[in-house]
Amino acid sequence: MILPSRYLPAERALISVGGEILAILRNGPLFVSDAWEDLRGSERRHPLSFDWFALALTLLFSMGLLELHDERLHLRRPE
């Protein structure tokens, strides 16, 4: 689920989806709905559900890579 496997393509692994989210947020903070729209609008071979997007966000938060300020997702600055 987190990493690609024999049954889970790399494009659907949470670590890959998380990387796509981080790339989107490099342009600046976004509302969750805007980040979802940007990710959903990208070309994908395998459709991505909002649940899978939410799991990827949870992974990024647990890794300390994201913060939520003023209802927007921000990349966490290294200390």
mmCIF file with all atom_site columns, N, CA and C in Angstrom:
data_model
loop_
_atom_site.group_PDB
_atom_site.id
_atom_site.type_symbol
_atom_site.label_atom_id
_atom_site.label_alt_id
_atom_site.label_comp_id
_atom_site.label_asym_id
_atom_site.label_entity_id
_atom_site.label_seq_id
_atom_site.pdbx_PDB_ins_code
_atom_site.Cartn_x
_atom_site.Cartn_y
_atom_site.Cartn_z
_atom_site.occupancy
_atom_site.B_iso_or_equiv
_atom_site.pdbx_formal_charge
_atom_site.auth_seq_id
_atom_site.auth_comp_id
_atom_site.auth_asym_id
_atom_site.auth_atom_id
_atom_site.pdbx_PDB_model_num
ATOM 1   N N  . MET A 1 1  ? 0.823   -1.186 0.000   1.00 0.00 ? 1  MET A N  1
ATOM 2   C CA . MET A 1 1  ? 0.000   0.000  0.000   1.00 0.00 ? 1  MET A CA 1
ATOM 3   C C  . MET A 1 1  ? 0.872   1.256  0.000   1.00 0.00 ? 1  MET A C  1
ATOM 4   N N  . ILE A 1 2  ? 1.855   1.291  0.861   1.00 0.00 ? 2  ILE A N  1
ATOM 5   C CA . ILE A 1 2  ? 2.722   2.465  0.910   1.00 0.00 ? 2  ILE A CA 1
ATOM 6   C C  . ILE A 1 2  ? 3.746   2.403  -0.217  1.00 0.00 ? 2  ILE A C  1
ATOM 7   N N  . LEU A 1 3  ? 4.336   1.245  -0.393  1.00 0.00 ? 3  LEU A N  1
ATOM 8   C CA . LEU A 1 3  ? 5.338   1.049  -1.449  1.00 0.00 ? 3  LEU A CA 1
ATOM 9   C C  . LEU A 1 3  ? 4.742   0.200  -2.561  1.00 0.00 ? 3  LEU A C  1
ATOM 10  N N  . PRO A 1 4  ? 5.267   0.332  -3.784  1.00 0.00 ? 4  PRO A N  1
ATOM 11  C CA . PRO A 1 4  ? 4.786   -0.517 -4.879  1.00 0.00 ? 4  PRO A CA 1
ATOM 12  C C  . PRO A 1 4  ? 5.080   -1.983 -4.585  1.00 0.00 ? 4  PRO A C  1
ATOM 13  N N  . SER A 1 5  ? 4.264   -2.833 -5.139  1.00 0.00 ? 5  SER A N  1
ATOM 14  C CA . SER A 1 5  ? 4.472   -4.269 -4.964  1.00 0.00 ? 5  SER A CA 1
ATOM 15  C C  . SER A 1 5  ? 4.070   -4.975 -6.258  1.00 0.00 ? 5  SER A C  1
ATOM 16  N N  . ARG A 1 6  ? 4.075   -6.251 -6.179  1.00 0.00 ? 6  ARG A N  1
ATOM 17  C CA . ARG A 1 6  ? 3.689   -7.060 -7.334  1.00 0.00 ? 6  ARG A CA 1
ATOM 18  C C  . ARG A 1 6  ? 2.245   -6.777 -7.748  1.00 0.00 ? 6  ARG A C  1
ATOM 19  N N  . TYR A 1 7  ? 1.406   -6.459 -6.783  1.00 0.00 ? 7  TYR A N  1
ATOM 20  C CA . TYR A 1 7  ? -0.011  -6.243 -7.046  1.00 0.00 ? 7  TYR A CA 1
ATOM 21  C C  . TYR A 1 7  ? -0.416  -4.776 -7.051  1.00 0.00 ? 7  TYR A C  1
ATOM 22  N N  . LEU A 1 8  ? 0.501   -3.901 -6.719  1.00 0.00 ? 8  LEU A N  1
ATOM 23  C CA . LEU A 1 8  ? 0.202   -2.470 -6.662  1.00 0.00 ? 8  LEU A CA 1
ATOM 24  C C  . LEU A 1 8  ? 1.195   -1.724 -7.544  1.00 0.00 ? 8  LEU A C  1
ATOM 25  N N  . PRO A 1 9  ? 0.705   -1.133 -8.645  1.00 0.00 ? 9  PRO A N  1
ATOM 26  C CA . PRO A 1 9  ? 1.624   -0.402 -9.529  1.00 0.00 ? 9  PRO A CA 1
ATOM 27  C C  . PRO A 1 9  ? 2.255   0.787  -8.809  1.00 0.00 ? 9  PRO A C  1
ATOM 28  N N  . ALA A 1 10 ? 3.440   1.155  -9.237  1.00 0.00 ? 10 ALA A N  1
ATOM 29  C CA . ALA A 1 10 ? 4.156   2.267  -8.614  1.00 0.00 ? 10 ALA A CA 1
ATOM 30  C C  . ALA A 1 10 ? 3.334   3.553  -8.641  1.00 0.00 ? 10 ALA A C  1
ATOM 31  N N  . GLU A 1 11 ? 2.564   3.770  -9.687  1.00 0.00 ? 11 GLU A N  1
ATOM 32  C CA . GLU A 1 11 ? 1.768   4.983  -9.810  1.00 0.00 ? 11 GLU A CA 1
ATOM 33  C C  . GLU A 1 11 ? 0.701   5.095  -8.719  1.00 0.00 ? 11 GLU A C  1
ATOM 34  N N  . ARG A 1 12 ? 0.251   3.960  -8.174  1.00 0.00 ? 12 ARG A N  1
ATOM 35  C CA . ARG A 1 12 ? -0.792  3.981  -7.144  1.00 0.00 ? 12 ARG A CA 1
ATOM 36  C C  . ARG A 1 12 ? -0.244  3.864  -5.726  1.00 0.00 ? 12 ARG A C  1
ATOM 37  N N  . ALA A 1 13 ? 1.021   3.581  -5.567  1.00 0.00 ? 13 ALA A N  1
ATOM 38  C CA . ALA A 1 13 ? 1.602   3.471  -4.223  1.00 0.00 ? 13 ALA A CA 1
ATOM 39  C C  . ALA A 1 13 ? 1.501   4.822  -3.518  1.00 0.00 ? 13 ALA A C  1
ATOM 40  N N  . LEU A 1 14 ? 1.193   4.793  -2.241  1.00 0.00 ? 14 LEU A N  1
ATOM 41  C CA . LEU A 1 14 ? 0.997   6.038  -1.492  1.00 0.00 ? 14 LEU A CA 1
ATOM 42  C C  . LEU A 1 14 ? 2.238   6.917  -1.502  1.00 0.00 ? 14 LEU A C  1
ATOM 43  N N  . ILE A 1 15 ? 3.406   6.324  -1.513  1.00 0.00 ? 15 ILE A N  1
ATOM 44  C CA . ILE A 1 15 ? 4.630   7.123  -1.534  1.00 0.00 ? 15 ILE A CA 1
ATOM 45  C C  . ILE A 1 15 ? 4.746   7.879  -2.854  1.00 0.00 ? 15 ILE A C  1
ATOM 46  N N  . SER A 1 16 ? 4.303   7.282  -3.948  1.00 0.00 ? 16 SER A N  1
ATOM 47  C CA . SER A 1 16 ? 4.330   7.948  -5.253  1.00 0.00 ? 16 SER A CA 1
ATOM 48  C C  . SER A 1 16 ? 3.288   9.054  -5.330  1.00 0.00 ? 16 SER A C  1
ATOM 49  N N  . VAL A 1 17 ? 2.097   8.767  -4.844  1.00 0.00 ? 17 VAL A N  1
ATOM 50  C CA . VAL A 1 17 ? 1.038   9.780  -4.826  1.00 0.00 ? 17 VAL A CA 1
ATOM 51  C C  . VAL A 1 17 ? 1.459   10.940 -3.929  1.00 0.00 ? 17 VAL A C  1
ATOM 52  N N  . GLY A 1 18 ? 2.077   10.623 -2.795  1.00 0.00 ? 18 GLY A N  1
ATOM 53  C CA . GLY A 1 18 ? 2.592   11.665 -1.904  1.00 0.00 ? 18 GLY A CA 1
ATOM 54  C C  . GLY A 1 18 ? 3.630   12.537 -2.594  1.00 0.00 ? 18 GLY A C  1
ATOM 55  N N  . GLY A 1 19 ? 4.492   11.923 -3.379  1.00 0.00 ? 19 GLY A N  1
ATOM 56  C CA . GLY A 1 19 ? 5.486   12.683 -4.130  1.00 0.00 ? 19 GLY A CA 1
ATOM 57  C C  . GLY A 1 19 ? 4.839   13.634 -5.126  1.00 0.00 ? 19 GLY A C  1
ATOM 58  N N  . GLU A 1 20 ? 3.770   13.195 -5.755  1.00 0.00 ? 20 GLU A N  1
ATOM 59  C CA . GLU A 1 20 ? 3.041   14.066 -6.677  1.00 0.00 ? 20 GLU A CA 1
ATOM 60  C C  . GLU A 1 20 ? 2.414   15.240 -5.930  1.00 0.00 ? 20 GLU A C  1
ATOM 61  N N  . ILE A 1 21 ? 1.889   14.971 -4.747  1.00 0.00 ? 21 ILE A N  1
ATOM 62  C CA . ILE A 1 21 ? 1.297   16.044 -3.933  1.00 0.00 ? 21 ILE A CA 1
ATOM 63  C C  . ILE A 1 21 ? 2.366   17.057 -3.538  1.00 0.00 ? 21 ILE A C  1
ATOM 64  N N  . LEU A 1 22 ? 3.521   16.572 -3.121  1.00 0.00 ? 22 LEU A N  1
ATOM 65  C CA . LEU A 1 22 ? 4.620   17.478 -2.752  1.00 0.00 ? 22 LEU A CA 1
ATOM 66  C C  . LEU A 1 22 ? 5.038   18.336 -3.943  1.00 0.00 ? 22 LEU A C  1
ATOM 67  N N  . ALA A 1 23 ? 5.078   17.743 -5.123  1.00 0.00 ? 23 ALA A N  1
ATOM 68  C CA . ALA A 1 23 ? 5.437   18.500 -6.327  1.00 0.00 ? 23 ALA A CA 1
ATOM 69  C C  . ALA A 1 23 ? 4.411   19.598 -6.606  1.00 0.00 ? 23 ALA A C  1
ATOM 70  N N  . ILE A 1 24 ? 3.146   19.303 -6.399  1.00 0.00 ? 24 ILE A N  1
ATOM 71  C CA . ILE A 1 24 ? 2.089   20.299 -6.603  1.00 0.00 ? 24 ILE A CA 1
ATOM 72  C C  . ILE A 1 24 ? 2.240   21.438 -5.602  1.00 0.00 ? 24 ILE A C  1
ATOM 73  N N  . LEU A 1 25 ? 2.575   21.109 -4.368  1.00 0.00 ? 25 LEU A N  1
ATOM 74  C CA . LEU A 1 25 ? 2.668   22.127 -3.315  1.00 0.00 ? 25 LEU A CA 1
ATOM 75  C C  . LEU A 1 25 ? 3.955   22.948 -3.384  1.00 0.00 ? 25 LEU A C  1
ATOM 76  N N  . ARG A 1 26 ? 4.889   22.572 -4.209  1.00 0.00 ? 26 ARG A N  1
ATOM 77  C CA . ARG A 1 26 ? 6.109   23.382 -4.367  1.00 0.00 ? 26 ARG A CA 1
ATOM 78  C C  . ARG A 1 26 ? 5.793   24.746 -4.960  1.00 0.00 ? 26 ARG A C  1
ATOM 79  N N  . ASN A 1 27 ? 4.663   24.849 -5.663  1.00 0.00 ? 27 ASN A N  1
ATOM 80  C CA . ASN A 1 27 ? 4.254   26.125 -6.262  1.00 0.00 ? 27 ASN A CA 1
ATOM 81  C C  . ASN A 1 27 ? 3.626   27.060 -5.242  1.00 0.00 ? 27 ASN A C  1
ATOM 82  N N  . GLY A 1 28 ? 3.356   26.563 -4.048  1.00 0.00 ? 28 GLY A N  1
ATOM 83  C CA . GLY A 1 28 ? 2.766   27.381 -2.997  1.00 0.00 ? 28 GLY A CA 1
ATOM 84  C C  . GLY A 1 28 ? 1.653   26.637 -2.288  1.00 0.00 ? 28 GLY A C  1
ATOM 85  N N  . PRO A 1 29 ? 1.199   27.200 -1.166  1.00 0.00 ? 29 PRO A N  1
ATOM 86  C CA . PRO A 1 29 ? 0.147   26.551 -0.383  1.00 0.00 ? 29 PRO A CA 1
ATOM 87  C C  . PRO A 1 29 ? -1.162  26.458 -1.163  1.00 0.00 ? 29 PRO A C  1
ATOM 88  N N  . LEU A 1 30 ? -1.908  25.402 -0.900  1.00 0.00 ? 30 LEU A N  1
ATOM 89  C CA . LEU A 1 30 ? -3.193  25.184 -1.563  1.00 0.00 ? 30 LEU A CA 1
ATOM 90  C C  . LEU A 1 30 ? -4.218  24.661 -0.565  1.00 0.00 ? 30 LEU A C  1
ATOM 91  N N  . PHE A 1 31 ? -5.473  24.934 -0.843  1.00 0.00 ? 31 PHE A N  1
ATOM 92  C CA . PHE A 1 31 ? -6.547  24.277 -0.120  1.00 0.00 ? 31 PHE A CA 1
ATOM 93  C C  . PHE A 1 31 ? -6.531  22.805 -0.507  1.00 0.00 ? 31 PHE A C  1
ATOM 94  N N  . VAL A 1 32 ? -7.035  21.950 0.359   1.00 0.00 ? 32 VAL A N  1
ATOM 95  C CA . VAL A 1 32 ? -7.056  20.514 0.080   1.00 0.00 ? 32 VAL A CA 1
ATOM 96  C C  . VAL A 1 32 ? -7.813  20.246 -1.216  1.00 0.00 ? 32 VAL A C  1
ATOM 97  N N  . SER A 1 33 ? -8.934  20.917 -1.414  1.00 0.00 ? 33 SER A N  1
ATOM 98  C CA . SER A 1 33 ? -9.740  20.691 -2.618  1.00 0.00 ? 33 SER A CA 1
ATOM 99  C C  . SER A 1 33 ? -8.976  21.098 -3.881  1.00 0.00 ? 33 SER A C  1
ATOM 100 N N  . ASP A 1 34 ? -8.185  22.158 -3.802  1.00 0.00 ? 34 ASP A N  1
ATOM 101 C CA . ASP A 1 34 ? -7.401  22.582 -4.960  1.00 0.00 ? 34 ASP A CA 1
ATOM 102 C C  . ASP A 1 34 ? -6.277  21.589 -5.261  1.00 0.00 ? 34 ASP A C  1
ATOM 103 N N  . ALA A 1 35 ? -5.637  21.083 -4.222  1.00 0.00 ? 35 ALA A N  1
ATOM 104 C CA . ALA A 1 35 ? -4.589  20.074 -4.415  1.00 0.00 ? 35 ALA A CA 1
ATOM 105 C C  . ALA A 1 35 ? -5.193  18.812 -5.040  1.00 0.00 ? 35 ALA A C  1
ATOM 106 N N  . TRP A 1 36 ? -6.387  18.433 -4.594  1.00 0.00 ? 36 TRP A N  1
ATOM 107 C CA . TRP A 1 36 ? -7.074  17.265 -5.147  1.00 0.00 ? 36 TRP A CA 1
ATOM 108 C C  . TRP A 1 36 ? -7.389  17.486 -6.620  1.00 0.00 ? 36 TRP A C  1
ATOM 109 N N  . GLU A 1 37 ? -7.889  18.654 -6.969  1.00 0.00 ? 37 GLU A N  1
ATOM 110 C CA . GLU A 1 37 ? -8.213  18.955 -8.366  1.00 0.00 ? 37 GLU A CA 1
ATOM 111 C C  . GLU A 1 37 ? -6.959  18.924 -9.238  1.00 0.00 ? 37 GLU A C  1
ATOM 112 N N  . ASP A 1 38 ? -5.868  19.484 -8.741  1.00 0.00 ? 38 ASP A N  1
ATOM 113 C CA . ASP A 1 38 ? -4.615  19.465 -9.508  1.00 0.00 ? 38 ASP A CA 1
ATOM 114 C C  . ASP A 1 38 ? -4.118  18.037 -9.723  1.00 0.00 ? 38 ASP A C  1
ATOM 115 N N  . LEU A 1 39 ? -4.188  17.224 -8.689  1.00 0.00 ? 39 LEU A N  1
ATOM 116 C CA . LEU A 1 39 ? -3.728  15.844 -8.800  1.00 0.00 ? 39 LEU A CA 1
ATOM 117 C C  . LEU A 1 39 ? -4.651  15.042 -9.703  1.00 0.00 ? 39 LEU A C  1
ATOM 118 N N  . ARG A 1 40 ? -5.942  15.235 -9.552  1.00 0.00 ? 40 ARG A N  1
ATOM 119 C CA . ARG A 1 40 ? -6.910  14.495 -10.364 1.00 0.00 ? 40 ARG A CA 1
ATOM 120 C C  . ARG A 1 40 ? -6.813  14.891 -11.834 1.00 0.00 ? 40 ARG A C  1
ATOM 121 N N  . GLY A 1 41 ? -6.426  16.139 -12.092 1.00 0.00 ? 41 GLY A N  1
ATOM 122 C CA . GLY A 1 41 ? -6.307  16.621 -13.462 1.00 0.00 ? 41 GLY A CA 1
ATOM 123 C C  . GLY A 1 41 ? -5.065  16.123 -14.179 1.00 0.00 ? 41 GLY A C  1
ATOM 124 N N  . SER A 1 42 ? -4.095  15.575 -13.426 1.00 0.00 ? 42 SER A N  1
ATOM 125 C CA . SER A 1 42 ? -2.886  15.065 -14.076 1.00 0.00 ? 42 SER A CA 1
ATOM 126 C C  . SER A 1 42 ? -3.204  13.759 -14.812 1.00 0.00 ? 42 SER A C  1
ATOM 127 N N  . GLU A 1 43 ? -2.432  13.502 -15.834 1.00 0.00 ? 43 GLU A N  1
ATOM 128 C CA . GLU A 1 43 ? -2.657  12.286 -16.622 1.00 0.00 ? 43 GLU A CA 1
ATOM 129 C C  . GLU A 1 43 ? -2.206  11.070 -15.833 1.00 0.00 ? 43 GLU A C  1
ATOM 130 N N  . ARG A 1 44 ? -3.108  10.094 -15.705 1.00 0.00 ? 44 ARG A N  1
ATOM 131 C CA . ARG A 1 44 ? -2.833  8.879  -14.934 1.00 0.00 ? 44 ARG A CA 1
ATOM 132 C C  . ARG A 1 44 ? -3.349  7.677  -15.711 1.00 0.00 ? 44 ARG A C  1
ATOM 133 N N  . ARG A 1 45 ? -2.611  6.595  -15.626 1.00 0.00 ? 45 ARG A N  1
ATOM 134 C CA . ARG A 1 45 ? -3.102  5.343  -16.223 1.00 0.00 ? 45 ARG A CA 1
ATOM 135 C C  . ARG A 1 45 ? -4.153  4.698  -15.330 1.00 0.00 ? 45 ARG A C  1
ATOM 136 N N  . HIS A 1 46 ? -3.997  4.871  -14.023 1.00 0.00 ? 46 HIS A N  1
ATOM 137 C CA . HIS A 1 46 ? -4.916  4.281  -13.057 1.00 0.00 ? 46 HIS A CA 1
ATOM 138 C C  . HIS A 1 46 ? -5.661  5.405  -12.354 1.00 0.00 ? 46 HIS A C  1
ATOM 139 N N  . PRO A 1 47 ? -6.991  5.370  -12.356 1.00 0.00 ? 47 PRO A N  1
ATOM 140 C CA . PRO A 1 47 ? -7.737  6.436  -11.669 1.00 0.00 ? 47 PRO A CA 1
ATOM 141 C C  . PRO A 1 47 ? -7.440  6.451  -10.176 1.00 0.00 ? 47 PRO A C  1
ATOM 142 N N  . LEU A 1 48 ? -7.508  7.628  -9.599  1.00 0.00 ? 48 LEU A N  1
ATOM 143 C CA . LEU A 1 48 ? -7.191  7.802  -8.185  1.00 0.00 ? 48 LEU A CA 1
ATOM 144 C C  . LEU A 1 48 ? -8.439  8.295  -7.461  1.00 0.00 ? 48 LEU A C  1
ATOM 145 N N  . SER A 1 49 ? -8.824  7.617  -6.399  1.00 0.00 ? 49 SER A N  1
ATOM 146 C CA . SER A 1 49 ? -9.987  8.039  -5.627  1.00 0.00 ? 49 SER A CA 1
ATOM 147 C C  . SER A 1 49 ? -9.568  9.072  -4.579  1.00 0.00 ? 49 SER A C  1
ATOM 148 N N  . PHE A 1 50 ? -10.554 9.822  -4.079  1.00 0.00 ? 50 PHE A N  1
ATOM 149 C CA . PHE A 1 50 ? -10.260 10.804 -3.043  1.00 0.00 ? 50 PHE A CA 1
ATOM 150 C C  . PHE A 1 50 ? -9.770  10.110 -1.775  1.00 0.00 ? 50 PHE A C  1
ATOM 151 N N  . ASP A 1 51 ? -10.266 8.911  -1.503  1.00 0.00 ? 51 ASP A N  1
ATOM 152 C CA . ASP A 1 51 ? -9.812  8.159  -0.324  1.00 0.00 ? 51 ASP A CA 1
ATOM 153 C C  . ASP A 1 51 ? -8.312  7.883  -0.403  1.00 0.00 ? 51 ASP A C  1
ATOM 154 N N  . TRP A 1 52 ? -7.841  7.529  -1.583  1.00 0.00 ? 52 TRP A N  1
ATOM 155 C CA . TRP A 1 52 ? -6.412  7.238  -1.763  1.00 0.00 ? 52 TRP A CA 1
ATOM 156 C C  . TRP A 1 52 ? -5.601  8.517  -1.606  1.00 0.00 ? 52 TRP A C  1
ATOM 157 N N  . PHE A 1 53 ? -6.133  9.634  -2.113  1.00 0.00 ? 53 PHE A N  1
ATOM 158 C CA . PHE A 1 53 ? -5.502  10.948 -1.946  1.00 0.00 ? 53 PHE A CA 1
ATOM 159 C C  . PHE A 1 53 ? -5.407  11.295 -0.463  1.00 0.00 ? 53 PHE A C  1
ATOM 160 N N  . ALA A 1 54 ? -6.494  11.054 0.281   1.00 0.00 ? 54 ALA A N  1
ATOM 161 C CA . ALA A 1 54 ? -6.506  11.349 1.715   1.00 0.00 ? 54 ALA A CA 1
ATOM 162 C C  . ALA A 1 54 ? -5.498  10.475 2.463   1.00 0.00 ? 54 ALA A C  1
ATOM 163 N N  . LEU A 1 55 ? -5.356  9.225  2.065   1.00 0.00 ? 55 LEU A N  1
ATOM 164 C CA . LEU A 1 55 ? -4.356  8.357  2.690   1.00 0.00 ? 55 LEU A CA 1
ATOM 165 C C  . LEU A 1 55 ? -2.943  8.865  2.414   1.00 0.00 ? 55 LEU A C  1
ATOM 166 N N  . ALA A 1 56 ? -2.704  9.353  1.203   1.00 0.00 ? 56 ALA A N  1
ATOM 167 C CA . ALA A 1 56 ? -1.390  9.906  0.876   1.00 0.00 ? 56 ALA A CA 1
ATOM 168 C C  . ALA A 1 56 ? -1.118  11.155 1.710   1.00 0.00 ? 56 ALA A C  1
ATOM 169 N N  . LEU A 1 57 ? -2.129  12.003 1.906   1.00 0.00 ? 57 LEU A N  1
ATOM 170 C CA . LEU A 1 57 ? -1.967  13.178 2.769   1.00 0.00 ? 57 LEU A CA 1
ATOM 171 C C  . LEU A 1 57 ? -1.644  12.760 4.197   1.00 0.00 ? 57 LEU A C  1
ATOM 172 N N  . THR A 1 58 ? -2.324  11.745 4.685   1.00 0.00 ? 58 THR A N  1
ATOM 173 C CA . THR A 1 58 ? -2.076  11.237 6.032   1.00 0.00 ? 58 THR A CA 1
ATOM 174 C C  . THR A 1 58 ? -0.639  10.743 6.166   1.00 0.00 ? 58 THR A C  1
ATOM 175 N N  . LEU A 1 59 ? -0.153  10.052 5.155   1.00 0.00 ? 59 LEU A N  1
ATOM 176 C CA . LEU A 1 59 ? 1.230   9.588  5.164   1.00 0.00 ? 59 LEU A CA 1
ATOM 177 C C  . LEU A 1 59 ? 2.194   10.767 5.223   1.00 0.00 ? 59 LEU A C  1
ATOM 178 N N  . LEU A 1 60 ? 1.947   11.802 4.416   1.00 0.00 ? 60 LEU A N  1
ATOM 179 C CA . LEU A 1 60 ? 2.827   12.977 4.401   1.00 0.00 ? 60 LEU A CA 1
ATOM 180 C C  . LEU A 1 60 ? 2.802   13.713 5.734   1.00 0.00 ? 60 LEU A C  1
ATOM 181 N N  . PHE A 1 61 ? 1.612   13.832 6.349   1.00 0.00 ? 61 PHE A N  1
ATOM 182 C CA . PHE A 1 61 ? 1.519   14.466 7.665   1.00 0.00 ? 61 PHE A CA 1
ATOM 183 C C  . PHE A 1 61 ? 2.272   13.652 8.703   1.00 0.00 ? 61 PHE A C  1
ATOM 184 N N  . SER A 1 62 ? 2.134   12.327 8.660   1.00 0.00 ? 62 SER A N  1
ATOM 185 C CA . SER A 1 62 ? 2.804   11.487 9.656   1.00 0.00 ? 62 SER A CA 1
ATOM 186 C C  . SER A 1 62 ? 4.322   11.501 9.473   1.00 0.00 ? 62 SER A C  1
ATOM 187 N N  . MET A 1 63 ? 4.785   11.770 8.252   1.00 0.00 ? 63 MET A N  1
ATOM 188 C CA . MET A 1 63 ? 6.222   11.872 7.992   1.00 0.00 ? 63 MET A CA 1
ATOM 189 C C  . MET A 1 63 ? 6.757   13.262 8.316   1.00 0.00 ? 63 MET A C  1
ATOM 190 N N  . GLY A 1 64 ? 5.866   14.181 8.691   1.00 0.00 ? 64 GLY A N  1
ATOM 191 C CA . GLY A 1 64 ? 6.275   15.538 9.043   1.00 0.00 ? 64 GLY A CA 1
ATOM 192 C C  . GLY A 1 64 ? 6.618   16.411 7.854   1.00 0.00 ? 64 GLY A C  1
ATOM 193 N N  . LEU A 1 65 ? 6.060   16.102 6.688   1.00 0.00 ? 65 LEU A N  1
ATOM 194 C CA . LEU A 1 65 ? 6.378   16.861 5.485   1.00 0.00 ? 65 LEU A CA 1
ATOM 195 C C  . LEU A 1 65 ? 5.352   17.944 5.159   1.00 0.00 ? 65 LEU A C  1
ATOM 196 N N  . LEU A 1 66 ? 4.170   17.860 5.765   1.00 0.00 ? 66 LEU A N  1
ATOM 197 C CA . LEU A 1 66 ? 3.097   18.823 5.501   1.00 0.00 ? 66 LEU A CA 1
ATOM 198 C C  . LEU A 1 66 ? 2.616   19.459 6.789   1.00 0.00 ? 66 LEU A C  1
ATOM 199 N N  . GLU A 1 67 ? 2.089   20.668 6.648   1.00 0.00 ? 67 GLU A N  1
ATOM 200 C CA . GLU A 1 67 ? 1.421   21.358 7.748   1.00 0.00 ? 67 GLU A CA 1
ATOM 201 C C  . GLU A 1 67 ? 0.144   21.972 7.199   1.00 0.00 ? 67 GLU A C  1
ATOM 202 N N  . LEU A 1 68 ? -0.789  22.230 8.079   1.00 0.00 ? 68 LEU A N  1
ATOM 203 C CA . LEU A 1 68 ? -2.036  22.878 7.705   1.00 0.00 ? 68 LEU A CA 1
ATOM 204 C C  . LEU A 1 68 ? -2.132  24.196 8.462   1.00 0.00 ? 68 LEU A C  1
ATOM 205 N N  . HIS A 1 69 ? -2.116  25.310 7.715   1.00 0.00 ? 69 HIS A N  1
ATOM 206 C CA . HIS A 1 69 ? -2.238  26.649 8.291   1.00 0.00 ? 69 HIS A CA 1
ATOM 207 C C  . HIS A 1 69 ? -3.292  27.405 7.491   1.00 0.00 ? 69 HIS A C  1
ATOM 208 N N  . ASP A 1 70 ? -4.190  28.076 8.196   1.00 0.00 ? 70 ASP A N  1
ATOM 209 C CA . ASP A 1 70 ? -5.236  28.865 7.534   1.00 0.00 ? 70 ASP A CA 1
ATOM 210 C C  . ASP A 1 70 ? -5.985  28.038 6.500   1.00 0.00 ? 70 ASP A C  1
ATOM 211 N N  . GLU A 1 71 ? -6.263  26.792 6.831   1.00 0.00 ? 71 GLU A N  1
ATOM 212 C CA . GLU A 1 71 ? -7.005  25.862 5.985   1.00 0.00 ? 71 GLU A CA 1
ATOM 213 C C  . GLU A 1 71 ? -6.288  25.509 4.685   1.00 0.00 ? 71 GLU A C  1
ATOM 214 N N  . ARG A 1 72 ? -4.996  25.778 4.607   1.00 0.00 ? 72 ARG A N  1
ATOM 215 C CA . ARG A 1 72 ? -4.216  25.461 3.409   1.00 0.00 ? 72 ARG A CA 1
ATOM 216 C C  . ARG A 1 72 ? -3.079  24.503 3.753   1.00 0.00 ? 72 ARG A C  1
ATOM 217 N N  . LEU A 1 73 ? -2.760  23.652 2.781   1.00 0.00 ? 73 LEU A N  1
ATOM 218 C CA . LEU A 1 73 ? -1.631  22.735 2.930   1.00 0.00 ? 73 LEU A CA 1
ATOM 219 C C  . LEU A 1 73 ? -0.347  23.481 2.614   1.00 0.00 ? 73 LEU A C  1
ATOM 220 N N  . HIS A 1 74 ? 0.634   23.347 3.477   1.00 0.00 ? 74 HIS A N  1
ATOM 221 C CA . HIS A 1 74 ? 1.944   23.976 3.303   1.00 0.00 ? 74 HIS A CA 1
ATOM 222 C C  . HIS A 1 74 ? 3.012   22.902 3.412   1.00 0.00 ? 74 HIS A C  1
ATOM 223 N N  . LEU A 1 75 ? 4.069   23.037 2.626   1.00 0.00 ? 75 LEU A N  1
ATOM 224 C CA . LEU A 1 75 ? 5.229   22.181 2.834   1.00 0.00 ? 75 LEU A CA 1
ATOM 225 C C  . LEU A 1 75 ? 5.879   22.595 4.143   1.00 0.00 ? 75 LEU A C  1
ATOM 226 N N  . ARG A 1 76 ? 6.277   21.654 4.923   1.00 0.00 ? 76 ARG A N  1
ATOM 227 C CA . ARG A 1 76 ? 6.921   21.965 6.198   1.00 0.00 ? 76 ARG A CA 1
ATOM 228 C C  . ARG A 1 76 ? 8.366   22.384 5.945   1.00 0.00 ? 76 ARG A C  1
ATOM 229 N N  . ARG A 1 77 ? 8.747   23.477 6.523   1.00 0.00 ? 77 ARG A N  1
ATOM 230 C CA . ARG A 1 77 ? 10.114  23.976 6.358   1.00 0.00 ? 77 ARG A CA 1
ATOM 231 C C  . ARG A 1 77 ? 11.042  23.205 7.291   1.00 0.00 ? 77 ARG A C  1
ATOM 232 N N  . PRO A 1 78 ? 12.222  22.817 6.795   1.00 0.00 ? 78 PRO A N  1
ATOM 233 C CA . PRO A 1 78 ? 13.180  22.113 7.660   1.00 0.00 ? 78 PRO A CA 1
ATOM 234 C C  . PRO A 1 78 ? 13.660  23.043 8.778   1.00 0.00 ? 78 PRO A C  1
ATOM 235 N N  . GLU A 1 79 ? 13.886  22.464 9.927   1.00 0.00 ? 79 GLU A N  1
ATOM 236 C CA . GLU A 1 79 ? 14.331  23.278 11.084  1.00 0.00 ? 79 GLU A CA 1
ATOM 237 C C  . GLU A 1 79 ? 15.821  23.325 11.170  1.00 0.00 ? 79 GLU A C  1
#
